Amino acid sequence: MKQFWKIMNIVYEKIVFAVFVVALLVVIYALYDTWYVFDHASDDSYLRFKPDRVNAAEIEDSPITADMVAWITVDDTNIDYPVLYTPYDEQKYLRKNFDGDYALAGTLFLSADSDPVKPTVNMIIYGHNMKDGSMFGSLKQIWRNGKLTDPYI
């Protein structure tokens, strides 16, 4: 009977060790995945597609996507992004970049209630307030510094 319990003890130790190794690998992968997502959250490769201010017709010819309706730039911030519009799926770009790939910061997008063809005085643009200052994250900083005196942009 002692022999049986020695064998069971060895089997138990090997199972515990295997579970520990698997758990360690899962933690390492989770750390890598988190680093990768945050490292690629502020990708600015889209800037090469920014239309020329003089030739506004370039927006229609932009290779970004057919969903692009505008480009927003706010002085004294790093807000310089395309604005996308998908009235049939308003949150399509909540966690996707303009190419449709997963992106933590997503892409700025126009509310489905807004109409870029018949614009009104107020157009609602959604975007994340990222802690690293990307997307709309820099608005809070210029508000605190007193550079932004009017909350309407």
JSON list of C-alpha atoms in Angstrom, two decimals:
[
{"chain": "A", "resi": 1, "resn": "MET", "atom": "CA", "xyz": [0.00, 0.00, 0.00]},
{"chain": "A", "resi": 2, "resn": "LYS", "atom": "CA", "xyz": [2.92, 2.33, 0.72]},
{"chain": "A", "resi": 3, "resn": "GLN", "atom": "CA", "xyz": [4.16, 1.82, -2.82]},
{"chain": "A", "resi": 4, "resn": "PHE", "atom": "CA", "xyz": [0.76, 2.93, -4.18]},
{"chain": "A", "resi": 5, "resn": "TRP", "atom": "CA", "xyz": [0.84, 6.19, -2.19]},
{"chain": "A", "resi": 6, "resn": "LYS", "atom": "CA", "xyz": [4.40, 6.93, -3.27]},
{"chain": "A", "resi": 7, "resn": "ILE", "atom": "CA", "xyz": [3.35, 6.59, -6.91]},
{"chain": "A", "resi": 8, "resn": "MET", "atom": "CA", "xyz": [0.24, 8.73, -6.29]},
{"chain": "A", "resi": 9, "resn": "ASN", "atom": "CA", "xyz": [2.42, 11.37, -4.61]},
{"chain": "A", "resi": 10, "resn": "ILE", "atom": "CA", "xyz": [4.77, 11.47, -7.63]},
{"chain": "A", "resi": 11, "resn": "VAL", "atom": "CA", "xyz": [1.80, 11.72, -10.03]},
{"chain": "A", "resi": 12, "resn": "TYR", "atom": "CA", "xyz": [0.29, 14.50, -7.88]},
{"chain": "A", "resi": 13, "resn": "GLU", "atom": "CA", "xyz": [3.57, 16.45, -7.86]},
{"chain": "A", "resi": 14, "resn": "LYS", "atom": "CA", "xyz": [3.85, 16.17, -11.64]},
{"chain": "A", "resi": 15, "resn": "ILE", "atom": "CA", "xyz": [0.26, 17.35, -12.14]},
{"chain": "A", "resi": 16, "resn": "VAL", "atom": "CA", "xyz": [0.77, 20.32, -9.81]},
{"chain": "A", "resi": 17, "resn": "PHE", "atom": "CA", "xyz": [3.99, 21.20, -11.61]},
{"chain": "A", "resi": 18, "resn": "ALA", "atom": "CA", "xyz": [2.26, 20.99, -15.02]},
{"chain": "A", "resi": 19, "resn": "VAL", "atom": "CA", "xyz": [-0.60, 23.21, -13.80]},
{"chain": "A", "resi": 20, "resn": "PHE", "atom": "CA", "xyz": [1.94, 25.71, -12.45]},
{"chain": "A", "resi": 21, "resn": "VAL", "atom": "CA", "xyz": [3.82, 25.79, -15.79]},
{"chain": "A", "resi": 22, "resn": "VAL", "atom": "CA", "xyz": [0.58, 26.28, -17.75]},
{"chain": "A", "resi": 23, "resn": "ALA", "atom": "CA", "xyz": [-0.51, 29.08, -15.39]},
{"chain": "A", "resi": 24, "resn": "LEU", "atom": "CA", "xyz": [2.89, 30.74, -15.74]},
{"chain": "A", "resi": 25, "resn": "LEU", "atom": "CA", "xyz": [2.67, 30.57, -19.55]},
{"chain": "A", "resi": 26, "resn": "VAL", "atom": "CA", "xyz": [-0.83, 32.09, -19.48]},
{"chain": "A", "resi": 27, "resn": "VAL", "atom": "CA", "xyz": [0.41, 34.98, -17.31]},
{"chain": "A", "resi": 28, "resn": "ILE", "atom": "CA", "xyz": [3.38, 35.58, -19.60]},
{"chain": "A", "resi": 29, "resn": "TYR", "atom": "CA", "xyz": [1.12, 35.61, -22.65]},
{"chain": "A", "resi": 30, "resn": "ALA", "atom": "CA", "xyz": [-1.33, 37.99, -20.95]},
{"chain": "A", "resi": 31, "resn": "LEU", "atom": "CA", "xyz": [1.51, 40.39, -20.11]},
{"chain": "A", "resi": 32, "resn": "TYR", "atom": "CA", "xyz": [2.80, 40.24, -23.68]},
{"chain": "A", "resi": 33, "resn": "ASP", "atom": "CA", "xyz": [-0.68, 40.77, -25.12]},
{"chain": "A", "resi": 34, "resn": "THR", "atom": "CA", "xyz": [-1.29, 43.78, -22.86]},
{"chain": "A", "resi": 35, "resn": "TRP", "atom": "CA", "xyz": [2.05, 45.30, -23.83]},
{"chain": "A", "resi": 36, "resn": "TYR", "atom": "CA", "xyz": [1.34, 44.71, -27.52]},
{"chain": "A", "resi": 37, "resn": "VAL", "atom": "CA", "xyz": [-2.13, 46.29, -27.39]},
{"chain": "A", "resi": 38, "resn": "PHE", "atom": "CA", "xyz": [-0.91, 49.39, -25.55]},
{"chain": "A", "resi": 39, "resn": "ASP", "atom": "CA", "xyz": [2.17, 49.69, -27.75]},
{"chain": "A", "resi": 40, "resn": "HIS", "atom": "CA", "xyz": [0.00, 49.76, -30.87]},
{"chain": "A", "resi": 41, "resn": "ALA", "atom": "CA", "xyz": [-2.76, 51.95, -29.38]},
{"chain": "A", "resi": 42, "resn": "SER", "atom": "CA", "xyz": [-1.22, 55.17, -30.63]},
{"chain": "A", "resi": 43, "resn": "ASP", "atom": "CA", "xyz": [-0.31, 54.16, -34.16]},
{"chain": "A", "resi": 44, "resn": "ASP", "atom": "CA", "xyz": [-0.03, 57.28, -36.33]},
{"chain": "A", "resi": 45, "resn": "SER", "atom": "CA", "xyz": [0.53, 55.60, -39.69]},
{"chain": "A", "resi": 46, "resn": "TYR", "atom": "CA", "xyz": [-2.80, 57.03, -40.87]},
{"chain": "A", "resi": 47, "resn": "LEU", "atom": "CA", "xyz": [-1.27, 60.53, -41.09]},
{"chain": "A", "resi": 48, "resn": "ARG", "atom": "CA", "xyz": [0.15, 59.73, -44.51]},
{"chain": "A", "resi": 49, "resn": "PHE", "atom": "CA", "xyz": [-3.45, 59.76, -45.78]},
{"chain": "A", "resi": 50, "resn": "LYS", "atom": "CA", "xyz": [-4.30, 63.19, -44.36]},
{"chain": "A", "resi": 51, "resn": "PRO", "atom": "CA", "xyz": [-5.95, 65.28, -47.08]},
{"chain": "A", "resi": 52, "resn": "ASP", "atom": "CA", "xyz": [-4.45, 68.57, -48.15]},
{"chain": "A", "resi": 53, "resn": "ARG", "atom": "CA", "xyz": [-6.28, 71.58, -46.66]},
{"chain": "A", "resi": 54, "resn": "VAL", "atom": "CA", "xyz": [-6.27, 73.33, -50.02]},
{"chain": "A", "resi": 55, "resn": "ASN", "atom": "CA", "xyz": [-7.81, 70.44, -51.91]},
{"chain": "A", "resi": 56, "resn": "ALA", "atom": "CA", "xyz": [-10.79, 69.26, -49.80]},
{"chain": "A", "resi": 57, "resn": "ALA", "atom": "CA", "xyz": [-11.87, 66.92, -52.61]},
{"chain": "A", "resi": 58, "resn": "GLU", "atom": "CA", "xyz": [-9.09, 64.56, -51.55]},
{"chain": "A", "resi": 59, "resn": "ILE", "atom": "CA", "xyz": [-11.29, 63.31, -48.69]},
{"chain": "A", "resi": 60, "resn": "GLU", "atom": "CA", "xyz": [-13.48, 61.53, -51.22]},
{"chain": "A", "resi": 61, "resn": "ASP", "atom": "CA", "xyz": [-10.41, 59.97, -52.83]},
{"chain": "A", "resi": 62, "resn": "SER", "atom": "CA", "xyz": [-8.79, 58.97, -49.54]},
{"chain": "A", "resi": 63, "resn": "PRO", "atom": "CA", "xyz": [-7.48, 55.41, -49.49]},
{"chain": "A", "resi": 64, "resn": "ILE", "atom": "CA", "xyz": [-8.33, 55.11, -45.79]},
{"chain": "A", "resi": 65, "resn": "THR", "atom": "CA", "xyz": [-11.86, 53.82, -46.22]},
{"chain": "A", "resi": 66, "resn": "ALA", "atom": "CA", "xyz": [-15.15, 54.69, -47.83]},
{"chain": "A", "resi": 67, "resn": "ASP", "atom": "CA", "xyz": [-16.44, 55.44, -44.31]},
{"chain": "A", "resi": 68, "resn": "MET", "atom": "CA", "xyz": [-14.18, 58.50, -43.91]},
{"chain": "A", "resi": 69, "resn": "VAL", "atom": "CA", "xyz": [-16.21, 61.72, -43.99]},
{"chain": "A", "resi": 70, "resn": "ALA", "atom": "CA", "xyz": [-13.84, 64.27, -42.43]},
{"chain": "A", "resi": 71, "resn": "TRP", "atom": "CA", "xyz": [-10.50, 64.94, -40.82]},
{"chain": "A", "resi": 72, "resn": "ILE", "atom": "CA", "xyz": [-10.32, 66.70, -37.45]},
{"chain": "A", "resi": 73, "resn": "THR", "atom": "CA", "xyz": [-7.34, 68.74, -36.28]},
{"chain": "A", "resi": 74, "resn": "VAL", "atom": "CA", "xyz": [-7.34, 70.71, -33.02]},
{"chain": "A", "resi": 75, "resn": "ASP", "atom": "CA", "xyz": [-4.48, 73.18, -32.54]},
{"chain": "A", "resi": 76, "resn": "ASP", "atom": "CA", "xyz": [-2.24, 72.80, -29.46]},
{"chain": "A", "resi": 77, "resn": "THR", "atom": "CA", "xyz": [-3.21, 69.13, -29.14]},
{"chain": "A", "resi": 78, "resn": "ASN", "atom": "CA", "xyz": [-2.24, 65.89, -30.82]},
{"chain": "A", "resi": 79, "resn": "ILE", "atom": "CA", "xyz": [-5.78, 65.54, -32.18]},
{"chain": "A", "resi": 80, "resn": "ASP", "atom": "CA", "xyz": [-5.21, 64.95, -35.87]},
{"chain": "A", "resi": 81, "resn": "TYR", "atom": "CA", "xyz": [-7.38, 62.05, -36.96]},
{"chain": "A", "resi": 82, "resn": "PRO", "atom": "CA", "xyz": [-9.78, 60.88, -39.65]},
{"chain": "A", "resi": 83, "resn": "VAL", "atom": "CA", "xyz": [-13.46, 60.88, -38.71]},
{"chain": "A", "resi": 84, "resn": "LEU", "atom": "CA", "xyz": [-15.44, 57.86, -39.90]},
{"chain": "A", "resi": 85, "resn": "TYR", "atom": "CA", "xyz": [-19.18, 57.48, -40.32]},
{"chain": "A", "resi": 86, "resn": "THR", "atom": "CA", "xyz": [-21.19, 54.26, -40.36]},
{"chain": "A", "resi": 87, "resn": "PRO", "atom": "CA", "xyz": [-24.85, 55.02, -39.67]},
{"chain": "A", "resi": 88, "resn": "TYR", "atom": "CA", "xyz": [-25.77, 51.34, -39.99]},
{"chain": "A", "resi": 89, "resn": "ASP", "atom": "CA", "xyz": [-23.27, 50.29, -37.27]},
{"chain": "A", "resi": 90, "resn": "GLU", "atom": "CA", "xyz": [-22.46, 53.32, -35.13]},
{"chain": "A", "resi": 91, "resn": "GLN", "atom": "CA", "xyz": [-19.89, 51.59, -32.90]},
{"chain": "A", "resi": 92, "resn": "LYS", "atom": "CA", "xyz": [-18.06, 49.76, -35.69]},
{"chain": "A", "resi": 93, "resn": "TYR", "atom": "CA", "xyz": [-14.86, 51.75, -35.07]},
{"chain": "A", "resi": 94, "resn": "LEU", "atom": "CA", "xyz": [-15.06, 51.81, -31.27]},
{"chain": "A", "resi": 95, "resn": "ARG", "atom": "CA", "xyz": [-12.21, 49.28, -31.02]},
{"chain": "A", "resi": 96, "resn": "LYS", "atom": "CA", "xyz": [-11.01, 49.21, -34.64]},
{"chain": "A", "resi": 97, "resn": "ASN", "atom": "CA", "xyz": [-8.62, 51.36, -36.58]},
{"chain": "A", "resi": 98, "resn": "PHE", "atom": "CA", "xyz": [-9.47, 52.74, -40.01]},
{"chain": "A", "resi": 99, "resn": "ASP", "atom": "CA", "xyz": [-8.31, 49.47, -41.62]},
{"chain": "A", "resi": 100, "resn": "GLY", "atom": "CA", "xyz": [-10.75, 47.45, -39.53]},
{"chain": "A", "resi": 101, "resn": "ASP", "atom": "CA", "xyz": [-8.02, 45.86, -37.38]},
{"chain": "A", "resi": 102, "resn": "TYR", "atom": "CA", "xyz": [-8.36, 45.73, -33.59]},
{"chain": "A", "resi": 103, "resn": "ALA", "atom": "CA", "xyz": [-7.08, 48.88, -31.90]},
{"chain": "A", "resi": 104, "resn": "LEU", "atom": "CA", "xyz": [-7.46, 49.74, -28.24]},
{"chain": "A", "resi": 105, "resn": "ALA", "atom": "CA", "xyz": [-7.99, 53.44, -28.96]},
{"chain": "A", "resi": 106, "resn": "GLY", "atom": "CA", "xyz": [-10.35, 52.80, -31.87]},
{"chain": "A", "resi": 107, "resn": "THR", "atom": "CA", "xyz": [-10.97, 55.59, -34.37]},
{"chain": "A", "resi": 108, "resn": "LEU", "atom": "CA", "xyz": [-12.97, 58.79, -34.14]},
{"chain": "A", "resi": 109, "resn": "PHE", "atom": "CA", "xyz": [-16.45, 58.32, -35.53]},
{"chain": "A", "resi": 110, "resn": "LEU", "atom": "CA", "xyz": [-19.46, 60.47, -36.20]},
{"chain": "A", "resi": 111, "resn": "SER", "atom": "CA", "xyz": [-22.72, 59.80, -34.38]},
{"chain": "A", "resi": 112, "resn": "ALA", "atom": "CA", "xyz": [-25.33, 57.93, -36.41]},
{"chain": "A", "resi": 113, "resn": "ASP", "atom": "CA", "xyz": [-27.71, 60.81, -35.60]},
{"chain": "A", "resi": 114, "resn": "SER", "atom": "CA", "xyz": [-25.44, 63.23, -37.44]},
{"chain": "A", "resi": 115, "resn": "ASP", "atom": "CA", "xyz": [-25.58, 63.55, -41.20]},
{"chain": "A", "resi": 116, "resn": "PRO", "atom": "CA", "xyz": [-22.37, 64.53, -43.03]},
{"chain": "A", "resi": 117, "resn": "VAL", "atom": "CA", "xyz": [-24.32, 65.15, -46.25]},
{"chain": "A", "resi": 118, "resn": "LYS", "atom": "CA", "xyz": [-26.61, 67.71, -44.57]},
{"chain": "A", "resi": 119, "resn": "PRO", "atom": "CA", "xyz": [-24.48, 68.97, -41.66]},
{"chain": "A", "resi": 120, "resn": "THR", "atom": "CA", "xyz": [-26.04, 70.88, -38.78]},
{"chain": "A", "resi": 121, "resn": "VAL", "atom": "CA", "xyz": [-24.47, 73.28, -36.30]},
{"chain": "A", "resi": 122, "resn": "ASN", "atom": "CA", "xyz": [-23.74, 70.42, -33.89]},
{"chain": "A", "resi": 123, "resn": "MET", "atom": "CA", "xyz": [-22.08, 67.23, -35.01]},
{"chain": "A", "resi": 124, "resn": "ILE", "atom": "CA", "xyz": [-21.19, 64.63, -32.38]},
{"chain": "A", "resi": 125, "resn": "ILE", "atom": "CA", "xyz": [-17.81, 62.92, -32.79]},
{"chain": "A", "resi": 126, "resn": "TYR", "atom": "CA", "xyz": [-17.05, 59.99, -30.51]},
{"chain": "A", "resi": 127, "resn": "GLY", "atom": "CA", "xyz": [-13.55, 58.97, -29.46]},
{"chain": "A", "resi": 128, "resn": "HIS", "atom": "CA", "xyz": [-11.69, 57.63, -26.48]},
{"chain": "A", "resi": 129, "resn": "ASN", "atom": "CA", "xyz": [-10.11, 59.76, -23.77]},
{"chain": "A", "resi": 130, "resn": "MET", "atom": "CA", "xyz": [-6.80, 57.89, -23.61]},
{"chain": "A", "resi": 131, "resn": "LYS", "atom": "CA", "xyz": [-4.55, 58.31, -20.57]},
{"chain": "A", "resi": 132, "resn": "ASP", "atom": "CA", "xyz": [-1.47, 58.59, -22.79]},
{"chain": "A", "resi": 133, "resn": "GLY", "atom": "CA", "xyz": [-2.90, 61.78, -24.35]},
{"chain": "A", "resi": 134, "resn": "SER", "atom": "CA", "xyz": [-3.86, 60.23, -27.66]},
{"chain": "A", "resi": 135, "resn": "MET", "atom": "CA", "xyz": [-7.34, 60.53, -29.18]},
{"chain": "A", "resi": 136, "resn": "PHE", "atom": "CA", "xyz": [-9.30, 63.05, -27.05]},
{"chain": "A", "resi": 137, "resn": "GLY", "atom": "CA", "xyz": [-6.99, 62.57, -24.06]},
{"chain": "A", "resi": 138, "resn": "SER", "atom": "CA", "xyz": [-5.15, 65.83, -24.73]},
{"chain": "A", "resi": 139, "resn": "LEU", "atom": "CA", "xyz": [-8.31, 67.96, -24.39]},
{"chain": "A", "resi": 140, "resn": "LYS", "atom": "CA", "xyz": [-8.28, 67.58, -20.62]},
{"chain": "A", "resi": 141, "resn": "GLN", "atom": "CA", "xyz": [-4.69, 68.84, -20.46]},
{"chain": "A", "resi": 142, "resn": "ILE", "atom": "CA", "xyz": [-5.31, 72.02, -22.49]},
{"chain": "A", "resi": 143, "resn": "TRP", "atom": "CA", "xyz": [-8.47, 72.65, -20.47]},
{"chain": "A", "resi": 144, "resn": "ARG", "atom": "CA", "xyz": [-6.44, 72.47, -17.23]},
{"chain": "A", "resi": 145, "resn": "ASN", "atom": "CA", "xyz": [-3.72, 74.72, -18.65]},
{"chain": "A", "resi": 146, "resn": "GLY", "atom": "CA", "xyz": [-6.28, 77.38, -19.53]},
{"chain": "A", "resi": 147, "resn": "LYS", "atom": "CA", "xyz": [-5.60, 77.20, -23.27]},
{"chain": "A", "resi": 148, "resn": "LEU", "atom": "CA", "xyz": [-9.13, 76.03, -23.98]},
{"chain": "A", "resi": 149, "resn": "THR", "atom": "CA", "xyz": [-11.60, 78.65, -22.73]},
{"chain": "A", "resi": 150, "resn": "ASP", "atom": "CA", "xyz": [-14.66, 77.45, -24.61]},
{"chain": "A", "resi": 151, "resn": "PRO", "atom": "CA", "xyz": [-15.84, 73.84, -24.12]},
{"chain": "A", "resi": 152, "resn": "TYR", "atom": "CA", "xyz": [-17.21, 73.77, -27.68]},
{"chain": "A", "resi": 153, "resn": "ILE", "atom": "CA", "xyz": [-14.81, 72.93, -30.48]}
]
